Coordinates of C-alpha atoms in Angstrom, one line a residue:
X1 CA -71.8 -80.6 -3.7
X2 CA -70.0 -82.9 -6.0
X3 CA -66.6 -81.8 -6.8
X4 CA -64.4 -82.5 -9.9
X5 CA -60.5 -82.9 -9.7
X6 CA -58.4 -82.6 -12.6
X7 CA -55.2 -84.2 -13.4
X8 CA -53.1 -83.3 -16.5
X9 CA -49.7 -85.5 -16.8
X10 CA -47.1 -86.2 -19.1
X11 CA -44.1 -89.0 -18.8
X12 CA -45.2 -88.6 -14.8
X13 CA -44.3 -92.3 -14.0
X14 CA -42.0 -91.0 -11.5
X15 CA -44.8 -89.1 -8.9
X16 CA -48.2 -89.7 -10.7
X17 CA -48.9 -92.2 -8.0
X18 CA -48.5 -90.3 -5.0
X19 CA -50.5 -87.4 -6.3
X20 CA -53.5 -89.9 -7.4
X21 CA -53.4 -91.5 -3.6
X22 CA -53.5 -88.2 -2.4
X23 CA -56.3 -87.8 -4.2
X24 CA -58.4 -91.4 -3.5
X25 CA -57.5 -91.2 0.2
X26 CA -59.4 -88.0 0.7
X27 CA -62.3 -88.1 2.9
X28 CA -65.1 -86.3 0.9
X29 CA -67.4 -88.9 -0.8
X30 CA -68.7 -86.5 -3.4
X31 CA -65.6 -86.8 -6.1
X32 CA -65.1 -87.0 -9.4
X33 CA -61.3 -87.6 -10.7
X34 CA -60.3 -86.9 -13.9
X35 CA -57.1 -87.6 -15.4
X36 CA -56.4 -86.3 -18.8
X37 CA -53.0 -87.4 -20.4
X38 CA -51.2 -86.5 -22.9
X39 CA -50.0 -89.7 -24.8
X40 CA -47.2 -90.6 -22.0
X41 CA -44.7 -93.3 -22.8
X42 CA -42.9 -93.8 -19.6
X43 CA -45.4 -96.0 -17.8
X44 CA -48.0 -93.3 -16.8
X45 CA -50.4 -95.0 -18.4
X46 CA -50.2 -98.1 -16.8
X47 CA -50.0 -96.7 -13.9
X48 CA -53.0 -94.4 -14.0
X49 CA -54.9 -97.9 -15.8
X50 CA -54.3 -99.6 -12.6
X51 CA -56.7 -97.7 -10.8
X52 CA -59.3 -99.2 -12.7
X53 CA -62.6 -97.5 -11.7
X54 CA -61.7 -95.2 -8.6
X55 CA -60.5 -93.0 -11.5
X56 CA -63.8 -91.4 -12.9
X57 CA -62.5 -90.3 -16.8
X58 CA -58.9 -91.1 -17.8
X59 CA -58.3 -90.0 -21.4
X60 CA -54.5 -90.3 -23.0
X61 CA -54.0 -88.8 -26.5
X62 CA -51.3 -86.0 -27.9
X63 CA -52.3 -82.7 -26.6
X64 CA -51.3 -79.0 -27.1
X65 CA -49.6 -78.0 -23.9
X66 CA -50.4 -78.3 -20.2
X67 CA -53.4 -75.6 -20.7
X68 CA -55.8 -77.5 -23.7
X69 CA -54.8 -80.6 -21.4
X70 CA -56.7 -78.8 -18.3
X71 CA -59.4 -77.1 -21.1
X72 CA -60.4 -81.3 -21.5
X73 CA -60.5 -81.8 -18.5
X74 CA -62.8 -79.2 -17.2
X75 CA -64.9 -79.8 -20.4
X76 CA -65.7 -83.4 -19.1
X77 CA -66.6 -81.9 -15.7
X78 CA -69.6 -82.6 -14.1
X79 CA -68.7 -81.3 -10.7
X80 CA -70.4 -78.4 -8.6
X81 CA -66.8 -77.5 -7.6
X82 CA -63.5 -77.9 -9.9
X83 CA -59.9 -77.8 -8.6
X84 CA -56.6 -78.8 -10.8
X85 CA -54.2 -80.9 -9.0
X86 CA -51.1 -81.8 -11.3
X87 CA -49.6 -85.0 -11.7
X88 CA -46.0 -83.8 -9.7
X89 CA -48.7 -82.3 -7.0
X90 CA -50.2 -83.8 -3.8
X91 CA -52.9 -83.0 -1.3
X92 CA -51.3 -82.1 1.8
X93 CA -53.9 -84.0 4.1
X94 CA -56.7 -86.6 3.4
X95 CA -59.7 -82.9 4.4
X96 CA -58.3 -81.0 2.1
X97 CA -61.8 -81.3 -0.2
X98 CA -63.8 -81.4 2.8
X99 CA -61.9 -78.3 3.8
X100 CA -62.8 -76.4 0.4
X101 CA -66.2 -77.1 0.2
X102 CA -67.3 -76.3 3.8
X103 CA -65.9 -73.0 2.6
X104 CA -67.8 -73.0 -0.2
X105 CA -71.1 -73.1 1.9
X106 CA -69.8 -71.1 4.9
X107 CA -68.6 -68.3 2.6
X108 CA -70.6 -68.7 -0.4
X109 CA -67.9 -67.4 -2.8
X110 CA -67.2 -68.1 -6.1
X111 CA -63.9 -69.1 -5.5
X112 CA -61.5 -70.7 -2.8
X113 CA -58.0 -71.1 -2.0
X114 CA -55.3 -71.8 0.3
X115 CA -51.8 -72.1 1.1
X116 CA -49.0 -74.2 -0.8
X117 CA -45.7 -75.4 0.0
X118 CA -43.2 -76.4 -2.7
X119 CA -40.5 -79.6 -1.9
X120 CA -37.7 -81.5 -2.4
X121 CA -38.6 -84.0 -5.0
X122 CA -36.5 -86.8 -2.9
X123 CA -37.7 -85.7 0.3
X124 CA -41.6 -84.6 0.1
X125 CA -41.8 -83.8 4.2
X126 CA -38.9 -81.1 3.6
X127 CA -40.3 -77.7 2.3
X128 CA -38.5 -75.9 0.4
X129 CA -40.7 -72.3 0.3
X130 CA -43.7 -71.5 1.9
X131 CA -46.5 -70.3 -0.7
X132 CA -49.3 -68.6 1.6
X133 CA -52.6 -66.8 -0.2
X134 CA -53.4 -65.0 2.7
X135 CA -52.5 -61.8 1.3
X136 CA -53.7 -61.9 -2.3
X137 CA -55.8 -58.8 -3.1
X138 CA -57.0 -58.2 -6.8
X139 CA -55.1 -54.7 -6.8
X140 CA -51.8 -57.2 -6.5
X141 CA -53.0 -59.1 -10.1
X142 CA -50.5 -55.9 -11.5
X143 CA -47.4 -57.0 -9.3
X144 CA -47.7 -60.7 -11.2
X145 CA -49.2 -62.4 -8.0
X146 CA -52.3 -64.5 -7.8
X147 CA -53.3 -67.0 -5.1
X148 CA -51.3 -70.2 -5.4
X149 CA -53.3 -71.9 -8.5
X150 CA -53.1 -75.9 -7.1
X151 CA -55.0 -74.6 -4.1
X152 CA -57.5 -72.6 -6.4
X153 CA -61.1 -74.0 -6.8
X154 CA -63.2 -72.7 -8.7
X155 CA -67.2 -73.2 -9.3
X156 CA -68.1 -74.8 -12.7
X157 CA -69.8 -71.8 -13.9
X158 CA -67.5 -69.7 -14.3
X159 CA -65.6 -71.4 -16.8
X160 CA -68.9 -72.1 -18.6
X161 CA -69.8 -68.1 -18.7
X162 CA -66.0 -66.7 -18.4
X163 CA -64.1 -69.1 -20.8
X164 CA -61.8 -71.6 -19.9
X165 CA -57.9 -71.2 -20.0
X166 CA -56.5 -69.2 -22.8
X167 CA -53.8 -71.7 -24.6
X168 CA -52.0 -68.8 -26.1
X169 CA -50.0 -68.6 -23.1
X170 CA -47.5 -71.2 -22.2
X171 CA -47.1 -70.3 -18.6
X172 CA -49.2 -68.2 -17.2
X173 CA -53.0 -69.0 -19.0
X174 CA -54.1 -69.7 -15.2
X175 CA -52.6 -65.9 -13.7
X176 CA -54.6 -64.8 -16.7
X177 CA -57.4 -67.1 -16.3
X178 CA -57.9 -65.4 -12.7
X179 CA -57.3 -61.3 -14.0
X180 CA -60.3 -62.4 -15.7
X181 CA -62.5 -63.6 -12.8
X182 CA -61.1 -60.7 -10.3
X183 CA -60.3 -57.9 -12.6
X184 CA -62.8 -58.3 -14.8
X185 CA -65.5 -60.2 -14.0
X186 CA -65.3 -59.2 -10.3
X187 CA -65.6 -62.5 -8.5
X188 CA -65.6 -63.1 -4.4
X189 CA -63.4 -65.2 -3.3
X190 CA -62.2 -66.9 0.3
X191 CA -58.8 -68.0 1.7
X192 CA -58.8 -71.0 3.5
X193 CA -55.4 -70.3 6.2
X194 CA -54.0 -74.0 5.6
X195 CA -51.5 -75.8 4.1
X196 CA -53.6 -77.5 1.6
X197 CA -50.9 -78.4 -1.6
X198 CA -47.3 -80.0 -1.4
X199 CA -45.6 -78.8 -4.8
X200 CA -42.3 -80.5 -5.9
X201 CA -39.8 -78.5 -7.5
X202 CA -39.3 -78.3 -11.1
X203 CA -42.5 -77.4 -13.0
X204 CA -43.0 -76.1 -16.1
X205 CA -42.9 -71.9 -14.5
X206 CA -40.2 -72.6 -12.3
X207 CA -37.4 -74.1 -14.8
X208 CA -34.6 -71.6 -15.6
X209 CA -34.3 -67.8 -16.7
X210 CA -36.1 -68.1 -20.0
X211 CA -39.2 -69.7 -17.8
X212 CA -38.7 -66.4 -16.0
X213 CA -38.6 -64.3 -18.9
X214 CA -41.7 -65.9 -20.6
X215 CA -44.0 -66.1 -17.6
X216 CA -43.5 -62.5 -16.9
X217 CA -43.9 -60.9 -20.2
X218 CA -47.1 -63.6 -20.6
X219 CA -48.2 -62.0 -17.3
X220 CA -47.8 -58.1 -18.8
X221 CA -49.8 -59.2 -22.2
X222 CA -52.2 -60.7 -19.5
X223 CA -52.7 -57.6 -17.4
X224 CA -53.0 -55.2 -20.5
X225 CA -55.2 -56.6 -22.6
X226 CA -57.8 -56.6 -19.6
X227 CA -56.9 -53.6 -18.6
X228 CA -54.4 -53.4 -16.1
X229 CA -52.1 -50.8 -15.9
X230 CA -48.4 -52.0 -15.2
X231 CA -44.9 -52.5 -16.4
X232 CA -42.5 -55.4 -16.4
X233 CA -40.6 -53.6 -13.0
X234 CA -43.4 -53.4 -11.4
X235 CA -44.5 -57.0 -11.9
X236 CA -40.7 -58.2 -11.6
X237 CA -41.1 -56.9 -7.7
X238 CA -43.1 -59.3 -6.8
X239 CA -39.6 -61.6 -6.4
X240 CA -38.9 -59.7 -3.4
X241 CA -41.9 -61.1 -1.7
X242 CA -40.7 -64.7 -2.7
X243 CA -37.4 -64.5 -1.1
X244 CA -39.7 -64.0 1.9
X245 CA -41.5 -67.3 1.2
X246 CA -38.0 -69.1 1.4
X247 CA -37.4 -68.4 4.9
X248 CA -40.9 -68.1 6.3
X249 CA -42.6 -71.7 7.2
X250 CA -46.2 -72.4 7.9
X251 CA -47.0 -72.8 11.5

């Protein structure tokens, strides 16, 4: 199984390299990277052009948001497999791909995920919350929760006969992107019980009350236009299951 990994980044100069090593230093053989940019000026470029070949595709040009960024991307694909890996992201071990697609061909789903932790952006061994997937259930799409989308892999296919990520949402085209596949479309899926992303703080859902705001009225649209009944309450509850992840810590 070959296996595509897609990086979108933006002024990343500041972590882009630790989340491409992460990526390089895994043990699968079967990769393809892909970095999509879009038109950095801080020296992510040059960073990403020192990699020379080991990066598969590296395209940099002005893009429409983080979501026609990761459309490029997984329209360049080749892979059997695709996962997204963001440029502030990093693989938590060098078997996380071996990992996934063992469970690909154990399982034989269409999908696979995992667990994710987010850190400190100073301190990348010092977790911050505790993200697990092990108890995503479709029915939950209506509470707002998904399985943590770094860990989320997805077969090729399913973008090419589902769509790929719909760029009228800022924040939350990949919650929607997955109502789709489960609600919809019905998809299997497996959890893989490991730690398989480190997430630093800061990203584009998690900044401030408006973030908030956005992401959870983008996740209502979401739900009813595929026909999921819910309310903004009942979605908004699925905050008391993140204070949770604040205190619990992988084992």
């Amino acid at each position: 199984m070959k296996v595509s990994i897609i990086t979108v980044s933006y002024n990343s100069a500041s972590c882009i390299k630790s989340c491409i090593d992460s990526i390089l230093s895994q043990d699968y053989p079967n990769i393809e990277y892909i970095i999509i940019d879009g038109a950095s000026t801080d020296g992510t470029v040059d960073i990403i052009r020192s990699y020379g070949e080991m990066v598969s595709r590296f395209i940099s040009e002005p893009d429409q948001g983080i979501y026609d960024a990761m459309n490029k991307g997984v329209k360049l694909a080749q892979g059997d497999i695709v996962g997204l890996l963001n440029s502030d992201d990093l693989y938590a071990n060098s078997q996380v791909i071996s990992r996934v697609v063992q469970e690909f061909q154990s399982s034989q789903a269409d999908t696979v995920y995992g667990d994710l932790v987010y850190i400190q952006d100073h301190n990348m061994d010092q977790i911050v919350r505790y993200y697990p997937g092990v108890d995503f259930h479709p029915n939950k799409l209506r509470k707002g929760m998904m399985p943590p989308h770094p860990t989320f892999f997805v077969k090729r296919h399913l973008y090419e006969t589902y769509g790929l990520f719909n760029t009228q949402y800022a924040i939350c085209a990949d919650f929607d992107f997955m109502v789709r596949l489960f609600h919809k479309h019905e998809v299997s899926y497996s959890y893989i019980p490991e730690v398989m992303v480190k997430m630093r703080t800061g990203g584009s859902s998690t900044q401030g009350l408006k973030s908030t705001l956005t992401i959870n009225q983008e996740m209502l649209q979401s739900c009813r236009s595929h026909g999921i009944q819910t309310n903004l309450p009942m979605i908004y509850s699925k905050y008391f299951s993140k204070v949770f992840q604040l205190v619990k810590k992988p084992s």
